[in-house]
Amino acid sequence: MLKSIEYPIEDGDDQGKIFIIERMPLFTADKWARYLIKALAEAGEKLLESVLKYPVRETTDLALILFGKMKLSDLERSFETLLRCCKVQDSVNKNYREIVSEDIEDPMTLTCLRTKALELHRDYLQASYLQLMPLNVIFGLSSKEANED
């Protein structure tokens, strides 16, 4: 059984609605994480020159900038995949069903759902990132040398 969390909305226009956020199956999540890591790495390449000139102060700033530098198609694909992990509780029969656009009125609900889904898949992102580390060994680079290039 896949891990899931129940997420009740406590304020805003969607107050009282209950969502369930479920982890993706292993291979689906792994593929999604590799895709996102690659897209973020490509965005980071575009960002590198300006960061060297104007250092980023906060990691949250860096995340915002990286997501902002991603190709729109990559960003949309990543966000849509996260939203597919979310279901809404039907107010009549209490079963969970796929979300349709009419289910969400508050834009912050959408943001919170994606954020919670991302948190639920954080370990997949970390694992995908770590899969890149053996490349340093293959090419004979230490972590320090790899970071200097």
PDB file of C-alpha atoms in Angstrom:
ATOM      1  CA  MET A   1       0.000   0.000   0.000  1.00  0.00           C
ATOM      2  CA  LEU A   2       1.302   3.428  -0.946  1.00  0.00           C
ATOM      3  CA  LYS A   3       1.976   5.980   1.762  1.00  0.00           C
ATOM      4  CA  SER A   4      -0.596   8.766   1.899  1.00  0.00           C
ATOM      5  CA  ILE A   5      -1.512  11.730   4.058  1.00  0.00           C
ATOM      6  CA  GLU A   6      -4.855  13.336   4.706  1.00  0.00           C
ATOM      7  CA  TYR A   7      -4.778  17.094   4.276  1.00  0.00           C
ATOM      8  CA  PRO A   8      -7.765  19.088   5.598  1.00  0.00           C
ATOM      9  CA  ILE A   9      -8.073  22.725   4.532  1.00  0.00           C
ATOM     10  CA  GLU A  10      -8.553  24.844   7.638  1.00  0.00           C
ATOM     11  CA  ASP A  11      -8.998  28.321   6.159  1.00  0.00           C
ATOM     12  CA  GLY A  12      -9.629  30.238   2.959  1.00  0.00           C
ATOM     13  CA  ASP A  13     -12.225  29.603   0.279  1.00  0.00           C
ATOM     14  CA  ASP A  14     -11.646  25.837   0.453  1.00  0.00           C
ATOM     15  CA  GLN A  15     -12.078  25.579   4.225  1.00  0.00           C
ATOM     16  CA  GLY A  16     -13.595  22.246   5.243  1.00  0.00           C
ATOM     17  CA  LYS A  17     -12.474  20.330   2.168  1.00  0.00           C
ATOM     18  CA  ILE A  18     -10.374  17.249   2.777  1.00  0.00           C
ATOM     19  CA  PHE A  19      -7.738  16.021   0.370  1.00  0.00           C
ATOM     20  CA  ILE A  20      -5.652  12.888   0.358  1.00  0.00           C
ATOM     21  CA  ILE A  21      -2.169  12.984  -1.091  1.00  0.00           C
ATOM     22  CA  GLU A  22      -0.736   9.636  -2.107  1.00  0.00           C
ATOM     23  CA  ARG A  23       2.813   8.744  -3.056  1.00  0.00           C
ATOM     24  CA  MET A  24       3.442   7.714  -6.613  1.00  0.00           C
ATOM     25  CA  PRO A  25       4.382   4.092  -7.247  1.00  0.00           C
ATOM     26  CA  LEU A  26       8.146   3.521  -6.989  1.00  0.00           C
ATOM     27  CA  PHE A  27       9.089   3.473 -10.670  1.00  0.00           C
ATOM     28  CA  THR A  28       6.798   6.383 -11.520  1.00  0.00           C
ATOM     29  CA  ALA A  29       8.213   8.489  -8.674  1.00  0.00           C
ATOM     30  CA  ASP A  30      11.784   7.590  -9.588  1.00  0.00           C
ATOM     31  CA  LYS A  31      11.226   8.618 -13.208  1.00  0.00           C
ATOM     32  CA  TRP A  32       9.496  11.860 -12.139  1.00  0.00           C
ATOM     33  CA  ALA A  33      12.339  12.697  -9.721  1.00  0.00           C
ATOM     34  CA  ARG A  34      15.042  12.062 -12.341  1.00  0.00           C
ATOM     35  CA  TYR A  35      13.164  14.274 -14.789  1.00  0.00           C
ATOM     36  CA  LEU A  36      12.826  17.081 -12.236  1.00  0.00           C
ATOM     37  CA  ILE A  37      16.492  16.849 -11.132  1.00  0.00           C
ATOM     38  CA  LYS A  38      17.589  17.041 -14.781  1.00  0.00           C
ATOM     39  CA  ALA A  39      15.308  20.023 -15.459  1.00  0.00           C
ATOM     40  CA  LEU A  40      16.604  21.799 -12.344  1.00  0.00           C
ATOM     41  CA  ALA A  41      20.209  21.073 -13.367  1.00  0.00           C
ATOM     42  CA  GLU A  42      19.557  22.590 -16.797  1.00  0.00           C
ATOM     43  CA  ALA A  43      17.959  25.613 -15.133  1.00  0.00           C
ATOM     44  CA  GLY A  44      21.004  25.857 -12.863  1.00  0.00           C
ATOM     45  CA  GLU A  45      23.312  26.025 -15.872  1.00  0.00           C
ATOM     46  CA  LYS A  46      21.412  29.079 -17.107  1.00  0.00           C
ATOM     47  CA  LEU A  47      21.615  30.566 -13.632  1.00  0.00           C
ATOM     48  CA  LEU A  48      25.289  29.943 -12.839  1.00  0.00           C
ATOM     49  CA  GLU A  49      26.771  33.073 -14.400  1.00  0.00           C
ATOM     50  CA  SER A  50      24.382  35.469 -12.665  1.00  0.00           C
ATOM     51  CA  VAL A  51      24.764  33.682  -9.301  1.00  0.00           C
ATOM     52  CA  LEU A  52      28.529  34.101  -9.492  1.00  0.00           C
ATOM     53  CA  LYS A  53      28.000  37.842 -10.029  1.00  0.00           C
ATOM     54  CA  TYR A  54      25.172  38.247  -7.522  1.00  0.00           C
ATOM     55  CA  PRO A  55      25.275  35.527  -4.836  1.00  0.00           C
ATOM     56  CA  VAL A  56      21.943  34.199  -3.593  1.00  0.00           C
ATOM     57  CA  ARG A  57      21.394  34.744   0.122  1.00  0.00           C
ATOM     58  CA  GLU A  58      18.709  32.186   0.936  1.00  0.00           C
ATOM     59  CA  THR A  59      18.071  28.643  -0.266  1.00  0.00           C
ATOM     60  CA  THR A  60      14.417  29.558  -0.718  1.00  0.00           C
ATOM     61  CA  ASP A  61      15.537  32.316  -3.094  1.00  0.00           C
ATOM     62  CA  LEU A  62      17.621  29.784  -5.015  1.00  0.00           C
ATOM     63  CA  ALA A  63      14.690  27.369  -5.286  1.00  0.00           C
ATOM     64  CA  LEU A  64      12.443  30.143  -6.580  1.00  0.00           C
ATOM     65  CA  ILE A  65      15.048  31.211  -9.114  1.00  0.00           C
ATOM     66  CA  LEU A  66      15.722  27.625 -10.256  1.00  0.00           C
ATOM     67  CA  PHE A  67      12.036  26.870 -10.739  1.00  0.00           C
ATOM     68  CA  GLY A  68      11.731  30.231 -12.484  1.00  0.00           C
ATOM     69  CA  LYS A  69      14.555  29.340 -14.885  1.00  0.00           C
ATOM     70  CA  MET A  70      13.054  25.941 -15.771  1.00  0.00           C
ATOM     71  CA  LYS A  71      11.466  25.554 -19.172  1.00  0.00           C
ATOM     72  CA  LEU A  72       7.735  26.111 -18.793  1.00  0.00           C
ATOM     73  CA  SER A  73       6.982  22.659 -20.211  1.00  0.00           C
ATOM     74  CA  ASP A  74       9.240  21.029 -17.578  1.00  0.00           C
ATOM     75  CA  LEU A  75       7.672  23.069 -14.792  1.00  0.00           C
ATOM     76  CA  GLU A  76       4.130  22.252 -15.938  1.00  0.00           C
ATOM     77  CA  ARG A  77       4.926  18.549 -16.280  1.00  0.00           C
ATOM     78  CA  SER A  78       6.456  18.412 -12.799  1.00  0.00           C
ATOM     79  CA  PHE A  79       3.592  20.327 -11.160  1.00  0.00           C
ATOM     80  CA  GLU A  80       0.868  18.375 -12.982  1.00  0.00           C
ATOM     81  CA  THR A  81       2.433  15.106 -11.865  1.00  0.00           C
ATOM     82  CA  LEU A  82       2.357  16.307  -8.255  1.00  0.00           C
ATOM     83  CA  LEU A  83      -1.287  17.328  -8.535  1.00  0.00           C
ATOM     84  CA  ARG A  84      -2.212  13.877  -9.874  1.00  0.00           C
ATOM     85  CA  CYS A  85      -1.127  12.524  -6.467  1.00  0.00           C
ATOM     86  CA  CYS A  86      -3.970  14.472  -4.848  1.00  0.00           C
ATOM     87  CA  LYS A  87      -7.629  13.533  -4.527  1.00  0.00           C
ATOM     88  CA  VAL A  88     -10.540  15.341  -2.914  1.00  0.00           C
ATOM     89  CA  GLN A  89     -13.083  13.827  -0.551  1.00  0.00           C
ATOM     90  CA  ASP A  90     -16.549  13.804  -2.090  1.00  0.00           C
ATOM     91  CA  SER A  91     -18.904  15.758   0.170  1.00  0.00           C
ATOM     92  CA  VAL A  92     -21.777  13.315  -0.451  1.00  0.00           C
ATOM     93  CA  ASN A  93     -20.342   9.815  -0.069  1.00  0.00           C
ATOM     94  CA  LYS A  94     -16.989  10.594   1.638  1.00  0.00           C
ATOM     95  CA  ASN A  95     -15.017   8.652  -0.991  1.00  0.00           C
ATOM     96  CA  TYR A  96     -11.957  10.246  -2.565  1.00  0.00           C
ATOM     97  CA  ARG A  97     -11.975  11.102  -6.260  1.00  0.00           C
ATOM     98  CA  GLU A  98      -9.785  12.825  -8.820  1.00  0.00           C
ATOM     99  CA  ILE A  99      -9.643  16.601  -8.525  1.00  0.00           C
ATOM    100  CA  VAL A 100     -11.364  18.704 -11.174  1.00  0.00           C
ATOM    101  CA  SER A 101     -10.848  22.442 -11.548  1.00  0.00           C
ATOM    102  CA  GLU A 102     -14.154  23.257  -9.832  1.00  0.00           C
ATOM    103  CA  ASP A 103     -12.970  21.511  -6.632  1.00  0.00           C
ATOM    104  CA  ILE A 104     -10.454  24.215  -5.759  1.00  0.00           C
ATOM    105  CA  GLU A 105     -11.373  27.875  -5.343  1.00  0.00           C
ATOM    106  CA  ASP A 106      -8.384  29.207  -3.399  1.00  0.00           C
ATOM    107  CA  PRO A 107      -5.066  29.415  -5.310  1.00  0.00           C
ATOM    108  CA  MET A 108      -3.185  28.778  -2.054  1.00  0.00           C
ATOM    109  CA  THR A 109      -4.886  25.385  -1.792  1.00  0.00           C
ATOM    110  CA  LEU A 110      -3.324  24.423  -5.110  1.00  0.00           C
ATOM    111  CA  THR A 111       0.079  25.614  -3.913  1.00  0.00           C
ATOM    112  CA  CYS A 112      -0.248  23.772  -0.590  1.00  0.00           C
ATOM    113  CA  LEU A 113      -1.309  20.527  -2.283  1.00  0.00           C
ATOM    114  CA  ARG A 114       1.694  20.605  -4.607  1.00  0.00           C
ATOM    115  CA  THR A 115       4.012  21.449  -1.713  1.00  0.00           C
ATOM    116  CA  LYS A 116       2.686  18.570   0.416  1.00  0.00           C
ATOM    117  CA  ALA A 117       2.996  16.189  -2.543  1.00  0.00           C
ATOM    118  CA  LEU A 118       6.572  17.372  -3.094  1.00  0.00           C
ATOM    119  CA  GLU A 119       7.372  16.776   0.586  1.00  0.00           C
ATOM    120  CA  LEU A 120       5.923  13.269   0.295  1.00  0.00           C
ATOM    121  CA  HIS A 121       8.349  12.551  -2.565  1.00  0.00           C
ATOM    122  CA  ARG A 122      11.433  14.310  -1.165  1.00  0.00           C
ATOM    123  CA  ASP A 123      13.309  11.036  -0.687  1.00  0.00           C
ATOM    124  CA  TYR A 124      12.926  10.235  -4.392  1.00  0.00           C
ATOM    125  CA  LEU A 125      14.500  13.573  -5.278  1.00  0.00           C
ATOM    126  CA  GLN A 126      17.363  12.926  -2.859  1.00  0.00           C
ATOM    127  CA  ALA A 127      17.900   9.426  -4.280  1.00  0.00           C
ATOM    128  CA  SER A 128      17.922  10.741  -7.855  1.00  0.00           C
ATOM    129  CA  TYR A 129      20.427  13.399  -6.905  1.00  0.00           C
ATOM    130  CA  LEU A 130      22.646  10.810  -5.221  1.00  0.00           C
ATOM    131  CA  GLN A 131      22.546   8.669  -8.359  1.00  0.00           C
ATOM    132  CA  LEU A 132      24.651  11.384  -9.983  1.00  0.00           C
ATOM    133  CA  MET A 133      27.401  11.091  -7.357  1.00  0.00           C
ATOM    134  CA  PRO A 134      28.898   7.786  -8.673  1.00  0.00           C
ATOM    135  CA  LEU A 135      29.739   9.646 -11.883  1.00  0.00           C
ATOM    136  CA  ASN A 136      32.431  11.470  -9.900  1.00  0.00           C
ATOM    137  CA  VAL A 137      34.029   8.120  -9.073  1.00  0.00           C
ATOM    138  CA  ILE A 138      33.780   6.870 -12.663  1.00  0.00           C
ATOM    139  CA  PHE A 139      35.526   9.954 -14.003  1.00  0.00           C
ATOM    140  CA  GLY A 140      38.081   9.999 -11.179  1.00  0.00           C
ATOM    141  CA  LEU A 141      36.925  13.214  -9.550  1.00  0.00           C
ATOM    142  CA  SER A 142      36.646  13.860  -5.856  1.00  0.00           C
ATOM    143  CA  SER A 143      33.535  15.702  -4.673  1.00  0.00           C
ATOM    144  CA  LYS A 144      35.648  18.821  -4.207  1.00  0.00           C
ATOM    145  CA  GLU A 145      37.078  18.641  -7.749  1.00  0.00           C
ATOM    146  CA  ALA A 146      33.642  17.952  -9.199  1.00  0.00           C
ATOM    147  CA  ASN A 147      32.267  21.046  -7.490  1.00  0.00           C
ATOM    148  CA  GLU A 148      35.169  23.212  -8.716  1.00  0.00           C
ATOM    149  CA  ASP A 149      34.423  22.553 -12.407  1.00  0.00           C
TER     150      ASP A 149
END
